[in-house]
PDB file of N, CA and C in Angstrom:
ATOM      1  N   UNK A   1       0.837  -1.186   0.000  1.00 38.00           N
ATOM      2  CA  UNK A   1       0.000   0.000   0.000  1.00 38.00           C
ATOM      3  C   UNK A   1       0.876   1.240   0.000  1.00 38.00           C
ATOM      4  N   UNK A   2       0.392   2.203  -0.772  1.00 48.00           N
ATOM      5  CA  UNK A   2       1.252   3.634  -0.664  1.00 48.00           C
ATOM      6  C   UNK A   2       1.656   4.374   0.481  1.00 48.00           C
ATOM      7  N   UNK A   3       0.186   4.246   0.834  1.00 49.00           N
ATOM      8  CA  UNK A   3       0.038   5.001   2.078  1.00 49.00           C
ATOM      9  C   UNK A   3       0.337   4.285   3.352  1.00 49.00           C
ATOM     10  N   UNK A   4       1.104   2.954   3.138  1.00 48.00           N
ATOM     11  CA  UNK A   4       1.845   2.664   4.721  1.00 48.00           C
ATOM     12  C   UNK A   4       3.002   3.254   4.581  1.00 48.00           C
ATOM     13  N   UNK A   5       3.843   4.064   3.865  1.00 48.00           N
ATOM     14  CA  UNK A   5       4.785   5.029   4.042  1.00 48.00           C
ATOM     15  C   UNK A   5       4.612   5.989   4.877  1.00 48.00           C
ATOM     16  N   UNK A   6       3.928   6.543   4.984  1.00 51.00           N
ATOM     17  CA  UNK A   6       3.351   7.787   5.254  1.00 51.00           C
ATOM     18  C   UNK A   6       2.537   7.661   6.744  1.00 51.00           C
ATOM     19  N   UNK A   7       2.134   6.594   6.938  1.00 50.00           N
ATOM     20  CA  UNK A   7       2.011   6.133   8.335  1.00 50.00           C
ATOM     21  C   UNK A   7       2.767   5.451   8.907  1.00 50.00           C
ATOM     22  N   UNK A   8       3.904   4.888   8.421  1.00 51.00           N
ATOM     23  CA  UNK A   8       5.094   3.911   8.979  1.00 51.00           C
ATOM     24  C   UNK A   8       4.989   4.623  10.431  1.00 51.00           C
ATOM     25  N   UNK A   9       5.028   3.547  11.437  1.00 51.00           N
ATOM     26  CA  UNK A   9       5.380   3.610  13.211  1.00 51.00           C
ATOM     27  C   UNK A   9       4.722   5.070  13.657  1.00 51.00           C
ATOM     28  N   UNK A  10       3.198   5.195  13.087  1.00 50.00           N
ATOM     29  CA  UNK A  10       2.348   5.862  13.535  1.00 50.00           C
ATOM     30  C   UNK A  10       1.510   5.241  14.962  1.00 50.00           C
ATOM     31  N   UNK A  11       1.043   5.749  16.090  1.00 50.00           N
ATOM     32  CA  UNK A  11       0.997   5.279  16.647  1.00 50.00           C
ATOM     33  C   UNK A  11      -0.849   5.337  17.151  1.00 50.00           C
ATOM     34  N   UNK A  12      -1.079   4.816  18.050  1.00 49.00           N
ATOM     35  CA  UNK A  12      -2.831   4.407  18.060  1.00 49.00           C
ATOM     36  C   UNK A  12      -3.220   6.120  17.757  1.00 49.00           C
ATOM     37  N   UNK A  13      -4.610   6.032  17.801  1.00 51.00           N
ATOM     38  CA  UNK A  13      -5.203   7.499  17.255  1.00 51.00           C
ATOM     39  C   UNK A  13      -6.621   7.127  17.988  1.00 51.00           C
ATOM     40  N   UNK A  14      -6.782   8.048  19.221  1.00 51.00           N
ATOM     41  CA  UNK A  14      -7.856   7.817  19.927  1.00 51.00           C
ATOM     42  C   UNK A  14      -8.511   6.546  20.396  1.00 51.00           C
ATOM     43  N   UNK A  15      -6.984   5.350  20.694  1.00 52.00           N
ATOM     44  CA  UNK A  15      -6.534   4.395  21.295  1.00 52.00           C
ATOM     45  C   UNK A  15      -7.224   3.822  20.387  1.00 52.00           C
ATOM     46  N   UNK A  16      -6.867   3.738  19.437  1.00 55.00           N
ATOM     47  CA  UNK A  16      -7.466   2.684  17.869  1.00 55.00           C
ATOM     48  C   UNK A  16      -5.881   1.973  17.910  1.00 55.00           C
ATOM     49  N   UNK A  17      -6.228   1.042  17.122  1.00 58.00           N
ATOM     50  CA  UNK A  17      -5.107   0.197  16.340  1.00 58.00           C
ATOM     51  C   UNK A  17      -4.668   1.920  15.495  1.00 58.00           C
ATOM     52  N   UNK A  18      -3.567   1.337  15.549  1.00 65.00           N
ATOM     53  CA  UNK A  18      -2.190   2.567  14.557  1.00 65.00           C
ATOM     54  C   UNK A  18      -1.661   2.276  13.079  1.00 65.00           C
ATOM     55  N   UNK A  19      -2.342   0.620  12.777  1.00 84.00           N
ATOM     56  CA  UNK A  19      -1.374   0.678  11.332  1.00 84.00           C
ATOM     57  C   UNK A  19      -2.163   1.429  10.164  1.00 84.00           C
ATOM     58  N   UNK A  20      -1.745   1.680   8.973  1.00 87.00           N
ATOM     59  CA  UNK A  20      -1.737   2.354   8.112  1.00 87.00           C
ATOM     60  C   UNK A  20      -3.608   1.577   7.639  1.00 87.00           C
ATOM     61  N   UNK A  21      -3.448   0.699   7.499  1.00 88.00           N
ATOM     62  CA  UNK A  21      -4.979   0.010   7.133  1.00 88.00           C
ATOM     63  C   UNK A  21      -6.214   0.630   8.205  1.00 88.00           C
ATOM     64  N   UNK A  22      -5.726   0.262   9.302  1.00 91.00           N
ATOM     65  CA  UNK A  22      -6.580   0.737  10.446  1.00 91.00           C
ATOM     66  C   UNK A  22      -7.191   2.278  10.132  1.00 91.00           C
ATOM     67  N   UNK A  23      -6.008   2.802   9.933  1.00 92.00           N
ATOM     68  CA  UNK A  23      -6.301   4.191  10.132  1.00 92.00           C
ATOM     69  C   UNK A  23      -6.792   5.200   8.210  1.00 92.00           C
ATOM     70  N   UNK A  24      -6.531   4.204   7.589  1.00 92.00           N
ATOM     71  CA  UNK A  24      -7.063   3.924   6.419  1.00 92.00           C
ATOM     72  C   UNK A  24      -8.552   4.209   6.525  1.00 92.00           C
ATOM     73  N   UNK A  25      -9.357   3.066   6.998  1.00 94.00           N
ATOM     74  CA  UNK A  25     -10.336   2.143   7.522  1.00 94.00           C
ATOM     75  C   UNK A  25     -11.214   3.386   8.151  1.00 94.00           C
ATOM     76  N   UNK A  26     -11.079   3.951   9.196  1.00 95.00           N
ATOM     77  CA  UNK A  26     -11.139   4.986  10.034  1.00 95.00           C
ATOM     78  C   UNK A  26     -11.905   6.157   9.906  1.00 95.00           C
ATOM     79  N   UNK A  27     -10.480   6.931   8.514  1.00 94.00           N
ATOM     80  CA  UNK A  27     -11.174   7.592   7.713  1.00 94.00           C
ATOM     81  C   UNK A  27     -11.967   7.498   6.555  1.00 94.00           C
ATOM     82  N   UNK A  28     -12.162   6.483   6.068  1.00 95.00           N
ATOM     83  CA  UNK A  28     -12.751   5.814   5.645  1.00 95.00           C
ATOM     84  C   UNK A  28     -14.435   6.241   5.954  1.00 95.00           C
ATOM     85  N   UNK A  29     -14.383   5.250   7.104  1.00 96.00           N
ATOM     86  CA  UNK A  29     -16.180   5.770   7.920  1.00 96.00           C
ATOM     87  C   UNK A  29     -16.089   6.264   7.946  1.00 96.00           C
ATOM     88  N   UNK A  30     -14.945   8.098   8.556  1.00 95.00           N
ATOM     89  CA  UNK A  30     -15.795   9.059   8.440  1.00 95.00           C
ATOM     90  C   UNK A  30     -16.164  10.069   7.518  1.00 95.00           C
ATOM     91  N   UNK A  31     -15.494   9.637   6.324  1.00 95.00           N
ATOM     92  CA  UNK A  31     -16.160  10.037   5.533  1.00 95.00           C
ATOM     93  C   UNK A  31     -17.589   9.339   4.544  1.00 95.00           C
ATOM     94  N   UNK A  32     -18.104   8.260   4.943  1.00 95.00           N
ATOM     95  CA  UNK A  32     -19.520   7.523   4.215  1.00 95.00           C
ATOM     96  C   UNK A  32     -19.967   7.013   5.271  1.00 95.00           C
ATOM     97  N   UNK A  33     -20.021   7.438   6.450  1.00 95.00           N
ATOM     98  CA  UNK A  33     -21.044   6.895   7.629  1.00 95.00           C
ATOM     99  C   UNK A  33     -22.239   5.839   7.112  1.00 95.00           C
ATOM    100  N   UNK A  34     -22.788   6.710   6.157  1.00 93.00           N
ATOM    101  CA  UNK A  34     -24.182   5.616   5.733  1.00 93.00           C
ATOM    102  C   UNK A  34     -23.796   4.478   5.409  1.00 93.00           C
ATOM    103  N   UNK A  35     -22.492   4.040   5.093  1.00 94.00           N
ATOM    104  CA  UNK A  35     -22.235   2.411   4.330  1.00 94.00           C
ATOM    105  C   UNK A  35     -21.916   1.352   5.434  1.00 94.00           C
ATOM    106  N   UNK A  36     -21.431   2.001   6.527  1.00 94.00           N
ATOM    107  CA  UNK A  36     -21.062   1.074   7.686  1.00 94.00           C
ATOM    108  C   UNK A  36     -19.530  -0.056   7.073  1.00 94.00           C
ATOM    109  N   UNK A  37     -18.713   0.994   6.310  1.00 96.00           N
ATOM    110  CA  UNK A  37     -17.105  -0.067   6.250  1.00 96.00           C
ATOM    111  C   UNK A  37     -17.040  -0.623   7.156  1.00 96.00           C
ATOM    112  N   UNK A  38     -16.418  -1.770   7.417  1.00 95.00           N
ATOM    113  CA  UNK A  38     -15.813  -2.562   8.506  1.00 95.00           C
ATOM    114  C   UNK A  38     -14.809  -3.117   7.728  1.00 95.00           C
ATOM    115  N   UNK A  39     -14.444  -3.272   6.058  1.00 94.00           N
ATOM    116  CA  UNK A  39     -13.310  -3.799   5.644  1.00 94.00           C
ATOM    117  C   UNK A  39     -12.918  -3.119   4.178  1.00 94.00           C
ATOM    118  N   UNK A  40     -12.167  -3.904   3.738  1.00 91.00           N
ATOM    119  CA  UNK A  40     -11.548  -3.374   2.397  1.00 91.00           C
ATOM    120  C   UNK A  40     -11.820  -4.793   1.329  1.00 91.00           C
ATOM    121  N   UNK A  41     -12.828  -5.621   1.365  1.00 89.00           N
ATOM    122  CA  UNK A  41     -13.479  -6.508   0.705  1.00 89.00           C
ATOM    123  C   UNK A  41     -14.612  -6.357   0.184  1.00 89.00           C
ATOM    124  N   UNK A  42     -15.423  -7.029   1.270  1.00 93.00           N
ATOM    125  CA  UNK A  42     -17.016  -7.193   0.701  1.00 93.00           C
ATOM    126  C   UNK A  42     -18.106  -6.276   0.594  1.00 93.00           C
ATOM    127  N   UNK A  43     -17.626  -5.245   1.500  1.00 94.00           N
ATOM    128  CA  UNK A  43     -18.253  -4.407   1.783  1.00 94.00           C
ATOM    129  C   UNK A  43     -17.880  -3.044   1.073  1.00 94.00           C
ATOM    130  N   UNK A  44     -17.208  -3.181  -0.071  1.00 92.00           N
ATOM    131  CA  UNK A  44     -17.255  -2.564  -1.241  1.00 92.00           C
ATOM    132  C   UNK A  44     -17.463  -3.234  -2.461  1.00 92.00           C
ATOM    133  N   UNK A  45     -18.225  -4.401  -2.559  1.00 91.00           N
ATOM    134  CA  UNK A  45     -18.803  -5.181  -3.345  1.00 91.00           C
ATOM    135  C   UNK A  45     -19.957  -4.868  -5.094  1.00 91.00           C
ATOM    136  N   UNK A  46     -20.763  -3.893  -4.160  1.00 92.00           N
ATOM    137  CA  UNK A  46     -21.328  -3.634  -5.076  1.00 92.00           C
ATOM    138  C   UNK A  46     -21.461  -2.257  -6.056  1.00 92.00           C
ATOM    139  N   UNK A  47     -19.860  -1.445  -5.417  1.00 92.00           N
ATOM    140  CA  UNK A  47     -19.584  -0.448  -6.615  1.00 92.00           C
ATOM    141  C   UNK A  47     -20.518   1.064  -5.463  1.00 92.00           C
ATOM    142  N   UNK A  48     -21.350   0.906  -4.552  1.00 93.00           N
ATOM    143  CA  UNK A  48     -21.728   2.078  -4.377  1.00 93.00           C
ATOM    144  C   UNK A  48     -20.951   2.920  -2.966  1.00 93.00           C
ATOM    145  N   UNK A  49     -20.433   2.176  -2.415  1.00 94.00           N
ATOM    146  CA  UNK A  49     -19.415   2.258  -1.532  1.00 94.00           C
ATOM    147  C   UNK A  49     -18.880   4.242  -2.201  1.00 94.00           C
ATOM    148  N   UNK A  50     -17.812   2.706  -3.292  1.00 93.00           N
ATOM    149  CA  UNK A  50     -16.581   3.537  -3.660  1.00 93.00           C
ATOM    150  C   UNK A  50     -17.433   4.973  -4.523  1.00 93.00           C
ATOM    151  N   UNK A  51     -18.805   4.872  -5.338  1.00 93.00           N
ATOM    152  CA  UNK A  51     -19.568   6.121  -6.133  1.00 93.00           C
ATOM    153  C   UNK A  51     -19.592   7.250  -4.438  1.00 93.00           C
ATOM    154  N   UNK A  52     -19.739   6.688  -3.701  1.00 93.00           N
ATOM    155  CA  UNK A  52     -20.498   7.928  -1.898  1.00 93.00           C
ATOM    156  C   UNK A  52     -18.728   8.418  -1.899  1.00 93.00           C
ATOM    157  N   UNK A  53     -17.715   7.402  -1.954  1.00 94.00           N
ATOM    158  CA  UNK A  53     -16.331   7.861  -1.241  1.00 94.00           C
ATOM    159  C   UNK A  53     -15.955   9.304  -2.871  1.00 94.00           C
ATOM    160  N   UNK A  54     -16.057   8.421  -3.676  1.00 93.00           N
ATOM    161  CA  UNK A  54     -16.102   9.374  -5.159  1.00 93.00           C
ATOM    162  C   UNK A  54     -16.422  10.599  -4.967  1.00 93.00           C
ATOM    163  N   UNK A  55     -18.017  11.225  -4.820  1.00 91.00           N
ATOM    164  CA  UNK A  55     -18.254  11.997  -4.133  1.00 91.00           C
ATOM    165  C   UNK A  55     -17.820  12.727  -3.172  1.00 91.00           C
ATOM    166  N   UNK A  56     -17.637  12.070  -2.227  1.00 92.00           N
ATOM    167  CA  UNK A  56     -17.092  12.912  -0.853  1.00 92.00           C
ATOM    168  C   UNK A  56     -15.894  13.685  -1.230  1.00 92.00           C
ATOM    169  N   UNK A  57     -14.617  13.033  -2.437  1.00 91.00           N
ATOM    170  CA  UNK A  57     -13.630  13.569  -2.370  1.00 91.00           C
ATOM    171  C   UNK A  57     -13.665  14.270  -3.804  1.00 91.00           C
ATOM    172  N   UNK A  58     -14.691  14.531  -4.571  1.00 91.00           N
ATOM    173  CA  UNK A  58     -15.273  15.564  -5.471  1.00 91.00           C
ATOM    174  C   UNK A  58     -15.329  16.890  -4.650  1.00 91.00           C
ATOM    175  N   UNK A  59     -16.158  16.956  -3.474  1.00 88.00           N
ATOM    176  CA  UNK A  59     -17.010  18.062  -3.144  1.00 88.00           C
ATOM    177  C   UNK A  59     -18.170  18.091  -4.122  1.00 88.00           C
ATOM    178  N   UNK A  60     -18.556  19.450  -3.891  1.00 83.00           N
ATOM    179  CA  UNK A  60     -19.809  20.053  -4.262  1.00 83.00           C
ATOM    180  C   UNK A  60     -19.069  20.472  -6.207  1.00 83.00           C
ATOM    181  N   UNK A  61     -20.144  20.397  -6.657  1.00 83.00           N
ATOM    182  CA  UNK A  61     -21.677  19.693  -7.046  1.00 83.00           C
ATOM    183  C   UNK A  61     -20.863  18.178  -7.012  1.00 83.00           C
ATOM    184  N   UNK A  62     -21.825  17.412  -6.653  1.00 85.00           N
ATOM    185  CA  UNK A  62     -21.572  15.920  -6.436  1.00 85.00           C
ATOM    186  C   UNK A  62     -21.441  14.864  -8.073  1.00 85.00           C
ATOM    187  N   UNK A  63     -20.417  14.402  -7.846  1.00 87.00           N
ATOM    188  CA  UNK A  63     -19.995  13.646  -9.703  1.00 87.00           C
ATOM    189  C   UNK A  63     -21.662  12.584  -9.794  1.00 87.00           C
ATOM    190  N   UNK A  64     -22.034  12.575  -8.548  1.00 80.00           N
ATOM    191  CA  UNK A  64     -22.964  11.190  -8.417  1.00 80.00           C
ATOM    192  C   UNK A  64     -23.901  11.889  -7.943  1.00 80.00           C
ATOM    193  N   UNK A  65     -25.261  12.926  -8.529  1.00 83.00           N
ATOM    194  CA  UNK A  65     -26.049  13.315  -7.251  1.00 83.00           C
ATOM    195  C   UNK A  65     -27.277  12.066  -7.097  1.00 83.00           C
ATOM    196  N   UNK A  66     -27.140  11.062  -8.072  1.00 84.00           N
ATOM    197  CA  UNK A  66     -28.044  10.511  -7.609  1.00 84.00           C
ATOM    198  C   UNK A  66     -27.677   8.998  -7.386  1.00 84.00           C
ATOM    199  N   UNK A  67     -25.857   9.216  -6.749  1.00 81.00           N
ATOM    200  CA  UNK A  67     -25.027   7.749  -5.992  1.00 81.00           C
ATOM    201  C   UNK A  67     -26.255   6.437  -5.197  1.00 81.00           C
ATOM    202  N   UNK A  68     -27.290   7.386  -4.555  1.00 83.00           N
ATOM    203  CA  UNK A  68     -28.058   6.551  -3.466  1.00 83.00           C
ATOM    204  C   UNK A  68     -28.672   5.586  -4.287  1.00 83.00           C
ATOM    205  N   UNK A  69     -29.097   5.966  -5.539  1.00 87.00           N
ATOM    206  CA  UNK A  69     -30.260   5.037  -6.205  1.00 87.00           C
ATOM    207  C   UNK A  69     -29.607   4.264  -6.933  1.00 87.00           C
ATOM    208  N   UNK A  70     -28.254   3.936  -6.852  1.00 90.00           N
ATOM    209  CA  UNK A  70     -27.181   2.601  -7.570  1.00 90.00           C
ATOM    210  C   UNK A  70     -27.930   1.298  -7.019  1.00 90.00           C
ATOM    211  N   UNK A  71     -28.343   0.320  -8.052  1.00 90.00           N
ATOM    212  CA  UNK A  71     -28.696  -0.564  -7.596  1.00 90.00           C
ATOM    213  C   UNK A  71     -27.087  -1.867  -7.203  1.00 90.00           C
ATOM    214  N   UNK A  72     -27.689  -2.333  -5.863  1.00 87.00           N
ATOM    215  CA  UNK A  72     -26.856  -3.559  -5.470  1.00 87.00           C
ATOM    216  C   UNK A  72     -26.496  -4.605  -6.517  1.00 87.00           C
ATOM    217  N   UNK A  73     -27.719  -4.848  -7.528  1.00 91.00           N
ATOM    218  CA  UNK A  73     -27.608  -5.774  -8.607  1.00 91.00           C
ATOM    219  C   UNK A  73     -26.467  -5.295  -9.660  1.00 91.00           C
ATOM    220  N   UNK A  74     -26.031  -3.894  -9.803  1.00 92.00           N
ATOM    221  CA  UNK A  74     -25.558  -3.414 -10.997  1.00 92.00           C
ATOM    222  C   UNK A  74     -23.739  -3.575 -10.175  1.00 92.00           C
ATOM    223  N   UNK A  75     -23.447  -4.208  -9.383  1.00 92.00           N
ATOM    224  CA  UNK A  75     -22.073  -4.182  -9.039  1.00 92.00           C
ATOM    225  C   UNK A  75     -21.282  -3.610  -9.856  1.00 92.00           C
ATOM    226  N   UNK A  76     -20.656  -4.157 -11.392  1.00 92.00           N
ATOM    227  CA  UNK A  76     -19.569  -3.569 -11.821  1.00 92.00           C
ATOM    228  C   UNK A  76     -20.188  -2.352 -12.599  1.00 92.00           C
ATOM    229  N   UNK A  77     -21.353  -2.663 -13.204  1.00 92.00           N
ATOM    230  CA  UNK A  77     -21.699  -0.662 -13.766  1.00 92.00           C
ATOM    231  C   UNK A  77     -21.474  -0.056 -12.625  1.00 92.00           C
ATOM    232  N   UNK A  78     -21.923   0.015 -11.314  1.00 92.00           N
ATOM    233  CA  UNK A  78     -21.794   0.851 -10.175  1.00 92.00           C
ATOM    234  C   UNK A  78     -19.800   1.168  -9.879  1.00 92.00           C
ATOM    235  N   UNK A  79     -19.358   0.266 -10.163  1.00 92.00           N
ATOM    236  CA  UNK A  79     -17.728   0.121 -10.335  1.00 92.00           C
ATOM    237  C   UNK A  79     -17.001   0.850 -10.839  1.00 92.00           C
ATOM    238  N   UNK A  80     -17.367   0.685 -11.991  1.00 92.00           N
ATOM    239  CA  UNK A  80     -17.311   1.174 -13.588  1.00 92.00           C
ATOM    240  C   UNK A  80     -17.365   2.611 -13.416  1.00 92.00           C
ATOM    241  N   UNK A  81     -18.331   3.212 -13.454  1.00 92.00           N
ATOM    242  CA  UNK A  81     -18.981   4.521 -13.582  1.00 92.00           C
ATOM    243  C   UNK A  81     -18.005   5.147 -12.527  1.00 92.00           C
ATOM    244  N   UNK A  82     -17.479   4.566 -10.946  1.00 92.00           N
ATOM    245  CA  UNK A  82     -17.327   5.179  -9.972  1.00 92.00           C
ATOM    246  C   UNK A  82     -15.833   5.639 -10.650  1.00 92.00           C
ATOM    247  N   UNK A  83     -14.827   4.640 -10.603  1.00 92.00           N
ATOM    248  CA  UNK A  83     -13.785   4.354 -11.101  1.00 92.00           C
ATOM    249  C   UNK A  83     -13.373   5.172 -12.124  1.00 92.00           C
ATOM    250  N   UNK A  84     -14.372   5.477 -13.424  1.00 93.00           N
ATOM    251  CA  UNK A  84     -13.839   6.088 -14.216  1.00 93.00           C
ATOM    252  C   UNK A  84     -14.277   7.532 -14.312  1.00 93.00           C
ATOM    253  N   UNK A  85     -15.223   7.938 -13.143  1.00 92.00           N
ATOM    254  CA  UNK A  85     -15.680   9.078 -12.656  1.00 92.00           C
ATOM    255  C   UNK A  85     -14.131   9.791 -11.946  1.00 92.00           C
ATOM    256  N   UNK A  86     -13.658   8.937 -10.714  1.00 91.00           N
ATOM    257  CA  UNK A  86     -12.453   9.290  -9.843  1.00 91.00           C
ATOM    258  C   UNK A  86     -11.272   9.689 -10.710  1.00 91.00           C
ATOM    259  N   UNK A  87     -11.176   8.890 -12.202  1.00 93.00           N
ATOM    260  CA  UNK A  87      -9.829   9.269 -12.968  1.00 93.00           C
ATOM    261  C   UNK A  87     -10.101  10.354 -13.554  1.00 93.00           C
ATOM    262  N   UNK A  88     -11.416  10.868 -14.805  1.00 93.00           N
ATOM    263  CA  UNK A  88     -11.588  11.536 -15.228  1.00 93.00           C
ATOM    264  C   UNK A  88     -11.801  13.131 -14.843  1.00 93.00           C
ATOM    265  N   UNK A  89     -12.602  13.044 -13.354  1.00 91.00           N
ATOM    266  CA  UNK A  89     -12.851  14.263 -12.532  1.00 91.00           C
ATOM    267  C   UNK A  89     -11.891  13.988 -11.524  1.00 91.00           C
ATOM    268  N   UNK A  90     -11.041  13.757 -11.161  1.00 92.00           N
ATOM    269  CA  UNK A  90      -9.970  14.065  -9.892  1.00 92.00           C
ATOM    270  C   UNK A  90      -8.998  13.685 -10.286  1.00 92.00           C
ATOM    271  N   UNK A  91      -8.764  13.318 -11.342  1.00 92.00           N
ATOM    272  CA  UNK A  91      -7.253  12.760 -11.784  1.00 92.00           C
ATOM    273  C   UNK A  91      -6.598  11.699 -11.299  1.00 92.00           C
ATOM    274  N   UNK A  92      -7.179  10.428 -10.206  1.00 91.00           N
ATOM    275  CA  UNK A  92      -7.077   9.613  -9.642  1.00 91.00           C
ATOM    276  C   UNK A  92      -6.577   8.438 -10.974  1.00 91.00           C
ATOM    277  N   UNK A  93      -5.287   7.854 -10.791  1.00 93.00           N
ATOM    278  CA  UNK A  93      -4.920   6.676 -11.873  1.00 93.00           C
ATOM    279  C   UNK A  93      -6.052   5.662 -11.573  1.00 93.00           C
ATOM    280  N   UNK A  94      -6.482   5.481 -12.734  1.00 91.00           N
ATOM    281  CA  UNK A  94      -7.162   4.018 -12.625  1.00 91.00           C
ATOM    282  C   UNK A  94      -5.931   2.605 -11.946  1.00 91.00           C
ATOM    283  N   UNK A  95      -5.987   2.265 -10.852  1.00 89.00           N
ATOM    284  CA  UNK A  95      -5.491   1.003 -10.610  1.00 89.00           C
ATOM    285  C   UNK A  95      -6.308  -0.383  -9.960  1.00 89.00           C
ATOM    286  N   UNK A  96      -7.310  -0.028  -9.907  1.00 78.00           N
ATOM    287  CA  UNK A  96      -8.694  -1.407 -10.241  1.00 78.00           C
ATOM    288  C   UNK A  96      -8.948  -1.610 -11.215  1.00 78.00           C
ATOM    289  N   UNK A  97      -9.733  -2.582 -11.429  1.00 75.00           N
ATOM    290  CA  UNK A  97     -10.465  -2.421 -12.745  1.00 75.00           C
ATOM    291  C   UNK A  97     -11.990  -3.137 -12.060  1.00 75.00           C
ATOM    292  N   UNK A  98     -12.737  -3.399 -12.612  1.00 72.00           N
ATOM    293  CA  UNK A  98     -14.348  -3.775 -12.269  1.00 72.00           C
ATOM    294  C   UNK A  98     -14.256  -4.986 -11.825  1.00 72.00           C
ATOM    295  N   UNK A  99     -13.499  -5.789 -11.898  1.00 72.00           N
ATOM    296  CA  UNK A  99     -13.246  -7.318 -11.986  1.00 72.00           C
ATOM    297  C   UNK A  99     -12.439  -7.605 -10.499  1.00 72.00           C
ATOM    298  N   UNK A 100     -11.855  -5.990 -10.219  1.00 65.00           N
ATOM    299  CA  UNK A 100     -11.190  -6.623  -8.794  1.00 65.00           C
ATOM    300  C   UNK A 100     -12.128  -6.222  -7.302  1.00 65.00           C
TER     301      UNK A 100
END
């Protein structure tokens, strides 16, 4: 991960676990409260996760204003769209692809 550089021998944060994932994780929830993360798997499964995190780090006007109504069934369009929303409007490298 990139960003365990940058947290290397960081230490707990409001007596949380300290490693770079943890604190990953963290901010994470607080920025998409509504999704309830608890990991970096399943629970970005169906693509709408990552469209709310997309958003959040857009700002205003929102790339997704209507992220909520992504259906669960549409996993990789929801993927897809998010993914190539993050490269095109934030300049974020594509390094997923829909399949991972």
């Amino acid at each position: 991960y990139q960003i365990s550089q940058a947290f290397k021998g960081a230490g707990a944060v409001h007596g949380k676990k300290g490693g770079a994932r943890d604190l990953l994780l963290e901010w994470v929830r607080s920025k998409i409260p509504e999704h309830n993360i608890k990991n970096f798997k399943t629970d970005w499964n169906d693509g709408r996760a990552l469209a709310s995190l997309v958003n959040v780090i857009g700002g205003e006007p929102e790339i997704f204003p209507h992220h909520k109504d992504f259906q669960t069934g549409a996993a990789k369009r929801n993927a897809k769209l998010a993914i190539d929303a993050a490269h095109e409007e934030l300049g974020i490298p594509k390094i997923l692809r829909t399949e991972d």
